[in-house]
């Protein structure tokens, strides 16, 4: 048990250092540059070098105990900044997934309608090309439609529709209500599938956390404008990673349903060993999980 907790503590420390402490130190360093230069001398290298030299001389003149205390305060500040950014990452995920709540309902509805018009236009073009036998145009229109969403949009963002499309597709194909299926399906899938799903979700969480640091740099930009450029780069990188991660996560969720739906039905004794899974079975499973409500 001692070795287990020791290894666990080591891993948690490594995670804390890589995800929170190092980015916090970088943000605090940029804040220090902002304090030294300000807006009027934002790119003055000599002034920065002078300020840094003055700070190091002042710290070096302090007693060792005071230096240790100052280092502790710095680490404490960095930890606090990291916890704030970590809390912001949850809000960023909601923003990316289109879960904006009532205050932004009007804006959300307009964005959904806009996305639906684009999707409907591409879908109609694909249907027309299919009727006319124009295979090349069919592929182009279908690709344009699927780039918007794999099903008719219901969320205000592309990332949100990636997950919403999974719900729509598995219900249309199997009669599976993903919200009620998923906790039970999780008990059926094997360990490797769970690991893949956890890993994909962790990548998405990390992308949102990465983007959260952009908020800190944006605050610093009020005192030092180059920080806004850093904020834009950090946000864009996190957003691009988030798009890739949520697409992978959605694909894995749909794949888990595709592969394990029959095993779940058999666990409920609704499907014989040689019987094929059909929509009727899926609806029966959904009724059981919903408790017929």
Tab-separated table of C-alpha atoms in Angstrom:
chain	number	residue	atom	x	y	z
A	1	UNK	CA	0.000	0.000	0.000
A	2	UNK	CA	2.872	2.375	0.769
A	3	UNK	CA	4.374	1.900	-2.676
A	4	UNK	CA	0.931	2.297	-4.271
A	5	UNK	CA	0.251	5.614	-2.562
A	6	UNK	CA	3.797	6.732	-3.267
A	7	UNK	CA	3.371	6.040	-6.975
A	8	UNK	CA	-0.049	7.699	-6.949
A	9	UNK	CA	1.383	10.796	-5.278
A	10	UNK	CA	4.199	10.892	-7.824
A	11	UNK	CA	1.771	10.759	-10.743
A	12	UNK	CA	-0.467	13.428	-9.243
A	13	UNK	CA	2.559	15.660	-8.674
A	14	UNK	CA	3.709	15.174	-12.272
A	15	UNK	CA	0.226	15.984	-13.541
A	16	UNK	CA	0.007	19.065	-11.319
A	17	UNK	CA	3.387	20.320	-12.532
A	18	UNK	CA	2.695	19.744	-16.237
A	19	UNK	CA	-0.924	20.922	-16.374
A	20	UNK	CA	-1.037	23.688	-13.788
A	21	UNK	CA	2.304	24.802	-12.348
A	22	UNK	CA	4.348	25.285	-15.524
A	23	UNK	CA	1.603	27.134	-17.461
A	24	UNK	CA	0.962	29.228	-14.331
A	25	UNK	CA	4.629	30.167	-14.062
A	26	UNK	CA	4.642	31.191	-17.713
A	27	UNK	CA	1.539	33.332	-17.221
A	28	UNK	CA	3.017	34.932	-14.088
A	29	UNK	CA	6.218	35.627	-16.028
A	30	UNK	CA	4.236	37.385	-18.749
A	31	UNK	CA	2.423	39.356	-16.045
A	32	UNK	CA	5.841	40.357	-14.703
A	33	UNK	CA	6.855	41.574	-18.143
A	34	UNK	CA	3.610	43.563	-18.296
A	35	UNK	CA	4.381	45.142	-14.931
A	36	UNK	CA	7.880	46.077	-16.070
A	37	UNK	CA	6.987	47.511	-19.491
A	38	UNK	CA	3.355	48.599	-19.531
A	39	UNK	CA	1.564	49.640	-22.698
A	40	UNK	CA	3.745	52.609	-23.583
A	41	UNK	CA	7.023	50.609	-23.671
A	42	UNK	CA	5.610	47.233	-24.627
A	43	UNK	CA	8.582	46.189	-26.776
A	44	UNK	CA	11.397	47.947	-24.936
A	45	UNK	CA	13.968	45.187	-24.346
A	46	UNK	CA	16.424	47.396	-22.481
A	47	UNK	CA	13.807	48.487	-19.990
A	48	UNK	CA	12.832	44.854	-19.401
A	49	UNK	CA	16.449	43.804	-18.845
A	50	UNK	CA	16.948	46.665	-16.382
A	51	UNK	CA	13.786	45.774	-14.475
A	52	UNK	CA	14.680	42.067	-14.270
A	53	UNK	CA	18.194	42.898	-13.067
A	54	UNK	CA	16.753	45.189	-10.382
A	55	UNK	CA	14.326	42.498	-9.202
A	56	UNK	CA	17.017	39.815	-9.000
A	57	UNK	CA	19.318	42.130	-7.062
A	58	UNK	CA	16.505	42.945	-4.634
A	59	UNK	CA	15.671	39.263	-4.106
A	60	UNK	CA	19.353	38.363	-3.739
A	61	UNK	CA	19.719	40.940	-0.994
A	62	UNK	CA	16.997	39.299	1.091
A	63	UNK	CA	17.757	36.756	3.831
A	64	UNK	CA	17.489	33.090	2.835
A	65	UNK	CA	14.320	32.662	4.890
A	66	UNK	CA	12.698	35.567	3.072
A	67	UNK	CA	13.728	34.131	-0.296
A	68	UNK	CA	12.176	30.764	0.612
A	69	UNK	CA	9.032	32.550	1.768
A	70	UNK	CA	8.903	34.532	-1.478
A	71	UNK	CA	9.266	31.318	-3.479
A	72	UNK	CA	6.449	29.756	-1.466
A	73	UNK	CA	4.221	32.748	-2.146
A	74	UNK	CA	5.038	32.518	-5.862
A	75	UNK	CA	4.116	28.822	-5.946
A	76	UNK	CA	0.938	29.546	-4.003
A	77	UNK	CA	-0.051	32.264	-6.470
A	78	UNK	CA	0.684	29.965	-9.388
A	79	UNK	CA	-1.407	27.208	-7.838
A	80	UNK	CA	-4.293	29.616	-7.306
A	81	UNK	CA	-4.097	30.813	-10.908
A	82	UNK	CA	-4.028	27.201	-12.083
A	83	UNK	CA	-7.134	26.310	-10.072
A	84	UNK	CA	-8.996	29.322	-11.466
A	85	UNK	CA	-8.101	28.362	-15.031
A	86	UNK	CA	-9.103	24.767	-14.339
A	87	UNK	CA	-12.510	26.002	-13.187
A	88	UNK	CA	-12.789	28.113	-16.343
A	89	UNK	CA	-12.130	25.047	-18.501
A	90	UNK	CA	-15.551	23.680	-17.560
A	91	UNK	CA	-17.195	26.854	-18.834
A	92	UNK	CA	-15.136	26.654	-22.017
A	93	UNK	CA	-16.373	23.117	-22.614
A	94	UNK	CA	-19.956	24.315	-22.266
A	95	UNK	CA	-19.196	27.146	-24.685
A	96	UNK	CA	-17.674	24.784	-27.240
A	97	UNK	CA	-20.501	22.255	-26.929
A	98	UNK	CA	-23.233	24.883	-27.295
A	99	UNK	CA	-24.645	24.376	-23.776
A	100	UNK	CA	-25.139	28.077	-23.189
A	101	UNK	CA	-28.276	28.057	-21.056
A	102	UNK	CA	-31.238	30.415	-21.029
A	103	UNK	CA	-29.371	33.757	-20.994
A	104	UNK	CA	-27.990	33.029	-24.475
A	105	UNK	CA	-31.006	31.107	-25.800
A	106	UNK	CA	-31.866	33.707	-28.457
A	107	UNK	CA	-28.335	33.754	-29.869
A	108	UNK	CA	-28.121	29.970	-29.670
A	109	UNK	CA	-31.412	29.484	-31.523
A	110	UNK	CA	-30.304	31.809	-34.310
A	111	UNK	CA	-27.025	29.973	-34.720
A	112	UNK	CA	-28.832	26.628	-34.812
A	113	UNK	CA	-31.197	27.932	-37.477
A	114	UNK	CA	-28.277	29.253	-39.522
A	115	UNK	CA	-26.492	25.913	-39.311
A	116	UNK	CA	-29.683	24.102	-40.290
A	117	UNK	CA	-30.161	26.255	-43.380
A	118	UNK	CA	-26.632	25.467	-44.535
A	119	UNK	CA	-27.100	21.759	-43.789
A	120	UNK	CA	-30.476	21.619	-45.542
A	121	UNK	CA	-29.026	23.344	-48.605
A	122	UNK	CA	-26.150	20.861	-48.836
A	123	UNK	CA	-28.481	17.924	-48.182
A	124	UNK	CA	-30.883	19.064	-50.900
A	125	UNK	CA	-27.985	19.424	-53.343
A	126	UNK	CA	-26.816	15.903	-52.491
A	127	UNK	CA	-30.327	14.503	-52.969
A	128	UNK	CA	-30.690	16.266	-56.349
A	129	UNK	CA	-27.300	15.013	-57.510
A	130	UNK	CA	-28.261	11.490	-56.451
A	131	UNK	CA	-31.500	11.661	-58.433
A	132	UNK	CA	-29.644	12.957	-61.487
A	133	UNK	CA	-26.882	10.356	-61.182
A	134	UNK	CA	-24.167	12.981	-60.794
A	135	UNK	CA	-21.793	10.999	-58.561
A	136	UNK	CA	-19.105	13.700	-58.367
A	137	UNK	CA	-21.574	16.378	-57.314
A	138	UNK	CA	-23.165	13.933	-54.868
A	139	UNK	CA	-19.833	13.345	-53.150
A	140	UNK	CA	-19.054	17.066	-52.983
A	141	UNK	CA	-22.484	17.973	-51.572
A	142	UNK	CA	-22.471	15.083	-49.094
A	143	UNK	CA	-18.991	16.070	-47.907
A	144	UNK	CA	-20.124	19.679	-47.447
A	145	UNK	CA	-23.202	18.523	-45.521
A	146	UNK	CA	-21.233	16.129	-43.300
A	147	UNK	CA	-18.637	18.818	-42.609
A	148	UNK	CA	-21.417	20.813	-40.961
A	149	UNK	CA	-22.840	17.838	-39.068
A	150	UNK	CA	-23.486	14.133	-39.571
A	151	UNK	CA	-27.155	14.754	-38.767
A	152	UNK	CA	-29.412	17.801	-38.979
A	153	UNK	CA	-27.910	20.377	-36.580
A	154	UNK	CA	-29.483	20.814	-33.170
A	155	UNK	CA	-26.675	22.666	-31.378
A	156	UNK	CA	-25.244	26.115	-31.906
A	157	UNK	CA	-21.662	24.889	-32.366
A	158	UNK	CA	-19.877	22.336	-34.523
A	159	UNK	CA	-18.485	20.518	-31.484
A	160	UNK	CA	-21.898	20.283	-29.893
A	161	UNK	CA	-23.365	18.809	-33.051
A	162	UNK	CA	-20.628	16.173	-33.146
A	163	UNK	CA	-22.056	14.643	-29.970
A	164	UNK	CA	-25.676	15.429	-30.786
A	165	UNK	CA	-25.294	13.674	-34.134
A	166	UNK	CA	-24.251	10.484	-32.339
A	167	UNK	CA	-27.460	10.556	-30.299
A	168	UNK	CA	-29.571	11.105	-33.419
A	169	UNK	CA	-27.792	8.470	-35.496
A	170	UNK	CA	-27.924	5.642	-32.935
A	171	UNK	CA	-31.579	6.356	-32.198
A	172	UNK	CA	-32.464	6.341	-35.896
A	173	UNK	CA	-30.442	3.187	-36.568
A	174	UNK	CA	-31.080	1.153	-33.418
A	175	UNK	CA	-33.821	2.845	-31.423
A	176	UNK	CA	-31.187	3.556	-28.777
A	177	UNK	CA	-31.667	6.472	-26.416
A	178	UNK	CA	-28.004	7.228	-25.750
A	179	UNK	CA	-28.659	9.155	-22.542
A	180	UNK	CA	-30.259	6.143	-20.873
A	181	UNK	CA	-28.115	3.552	-22.663
A	182	UNK	CA	-24.699	4.932	-21.900
A	183	UNK	CA	-24.349	4.162	-18.140
A	184	UNK	CA	-25.471	0.563	-18.779
A	185	UNK	CA	-23.388	0.216	-21.926
A	186	UNK	CA	-20.344	1.307	-19.943
A	187	UNK	CA	-20.754	-1.789	-17.765
A	188	UNK	CA	-20.695	-4.053	-20.838
A	189	UNK	CA	-17.745	-2.697	-22.833
A	190	UNK	CA	-14.294	-4.177	-22.236
A	191	UNK	CA	-11.423	-2.449	-20.456
A	192	UNK	CA	-9.625	-1.469	-23.662
A	193	UNK	CA	-12.717	0.340	-24.936
A	194	UNK	CA	-13.099	2.173	-21.647
A	195	UNK	CA	-9.449	3.187	-21.790
A	196	UNK	CA	-9.849	4.565	-25.314
A	197	UNK	CA	-12.950	6.519	-24.324
A	198	UNK	CA	-11.290	7.914	-21.211
A	199	UNK	CA	-8.213	8.882	-23.199
A	200	UNK	CA	-10.279	10.698	-25.841
A	201	UNK	CA	-12.243	12.545	-23.173
A	202	UNK	CA	-9.012	13.461	-21.369
A	203	UNK	CA	-7.630	14.977	-24.570
A	204	UNK	CA	-10.770	17.106	-24.903
A	205	UNK	CA	-10.543	18.175	-21.239
A	206	UNK	CA	-6.878	19.069	-21.704
A	207	UNK	CA	-7.712	21.106	-24.815
A	208	UNK	CA	-10.306	23.108	-22.876
A	209	UNK	CA	-7.805	23.640	-20.059
A	210	UNK	CA	-5.217	24.777	-22.595
A	211	UNK	CA	-7.680	27.280	-24.047
A	212	UNK	CA	-8.494	28.490	-20.547
A	213	UNK	CA	-5.016	29.963	-20.209
A	214	UNK	CA	-5.934	32.352	-23.018
A	215	UNK	CA	-8.291	34.093	-20.583
A	216	UNK	CA	-5.385	34.817	-18.259
A	217	UNK	CA	-3.277	36.218	-21.087
A	218	UNK	CA	-6.224	38.317	-22.196
A	219	UNK	CA	-6.439	39.863	-18.721
A	220	UNK	CA	-2.726	40.683	-18.838
A	221	UNK	CA	-3.288	42.279	-22.266
A	222	UNK	CA	-5.103	45.115	-20.505
A	223	UNK	CA	-1.664	46.167	-19.200
A	224	UNK	CA	0.617	44.850	-21.964
A	225	UNK	CA	-0.879	44.534	-25.441
A	226	UNK	CA	1.457	41.780	-26.840
A	227	UNK	CA	-0.206	39.417	-24.383
A	228	UNK	CA	-3.317	39.578	-26.593
A	229	UNK	CA	-1.326	37.953	-29.392
A	230	UNK	CA	-0.294	35.169	-27.019
A	231	UNK	CA	-3.912	34.785	-25.913
A	232	UNK	CA	-5.066	34.422	-29.517
A	233	UNK	CA	-2.441	31.767	-30.222
A	234	UNK	CA	-3.196	29.804	-27.054
A	235	UNK	CA	-6.961	29.923	-27.667
A	236	UNK	CA	-6.645	28.870	-31.312
A	237	UNK	CA	-4.375	25.959	-30.428
A	238	UNK	CA	-6.724	24.746	-27.703
A	239	UNK	CA	-9.773	25.149	-29.938
A	240	UNK	CA	-8.213	23.160	-32.776
A	241	UNK	CA	-7.208	20.413	-30.360
A	242	UNK	CA	-10.710	20.431	-28.930
A	243	UNK	CA	-12.278	19.998	-32.366
A	244	UNK	CA	-10.078	17.019	-33.143
A	245	UNK	CA	-10.631	15.489	-29.704
A	246	UNK	CA	-14.425	15.806	-29.707
A	247	UNK	CA	-14.625	14.273	-33.171
A	248	UNK	CA	-12.598	11.291	-32.002
A	249	UNK	CA	-14.643	11.016	-28.814
A	250	UNK	CA	-17.938	11.097	-30.719
A	251	UNK	CA	-16.707	8.435	-33.141
A	252	UNK	CA	-15.655	6.181	-30.262
A	253	UNK	CA	-19.026	6.575	-28.521
A	254	UNK	CA	-20.912	5.644	-31.681
A	255	UNK	CA	-18.531	2.743	-32.285
A	256	UNK	CA	-19.085	1.476	-28.743
A	257	UNK	CA	-22.832	1.351	-29.418
A	258	UNK	CA	-22.309	-0.319	-32.794
A	259	UNK	CA	-20.103	-3.053	-31.381
A	260	UNK	CA	-21.745	-3.704	-27.993
A	261	UNK	CA	-25.471	-3.193	-28.590
A	262	UNK	CA	-26.149	-6.915	-29.014
A	263	UNK	CA	-24.165	-7.827	-25.897
A	264	UNK	CA	-26.215	-5.331	-23.905
A	265	UNK	CA	-29.499	-6.754	-25.223
A	266	UNK	CA	-28.342	-10.289	-24.407
A	267	UNK	CA	-27.495	-9.260	-20.862
A	268	UNK	CA	-31.125	-8.186	-20.570
A	269	UNK	CA	-32.253	-11.508	-22.073
A	270	UNK	CA	-33.935	-9.735	-24.970
A	271	UNK	CA	-31.811	-11.316	-27.677
A	272	UNK	CA	-30.873	-14.920	-28.361
A	273	UNK	CA	-27.297	-15.849	-29.208
A	274	UNK	CA	-27.951	-16.258	-32.930
A	275	UNK	CA	-30.578	-13.520	-33.210
A	276	UNK	CA	-29.739	-10.303	-35.042
A	277	UNK	CA	-30.168	-6.952	-33.349
A	278	UNK	CA	-32.999	-4.881	-34.851
A	279	UNK	CA	-34.702	-1.578	-34.174
A	280	UNK	CA	-37.537	-3.320	-32.328
A	281	UNK	CA	-35.048	-4.793	-29.857
A	282	UNK	CA	-33.421	-1.391	-29.457
A	283	UNK	CA	-36.739	0.226	-28.586
A	284	UNK	CA	-37.441	-2.510	-26.028
A	285	UNK	CA	-34.048	-1.898	-24.424
A	286	UNK	CA	-34.745	1.833	-24.369
A	287	UNK	CA	-38.150	1.268	-22.730
A	288	UNK	CA	-36.514	-0.823	-20.012
A	289	UNK	CA	-33.825	1.782	-19.323
A	290	UNK	CA	-36.338	4.613	-19.302
A	291	UNK	CA	-38.532	2.564	-16.973
A	292	UNK	CA	-41.308	2.909	-19.588
A	293	UNK	CA	-41.501	6.690	-19.046
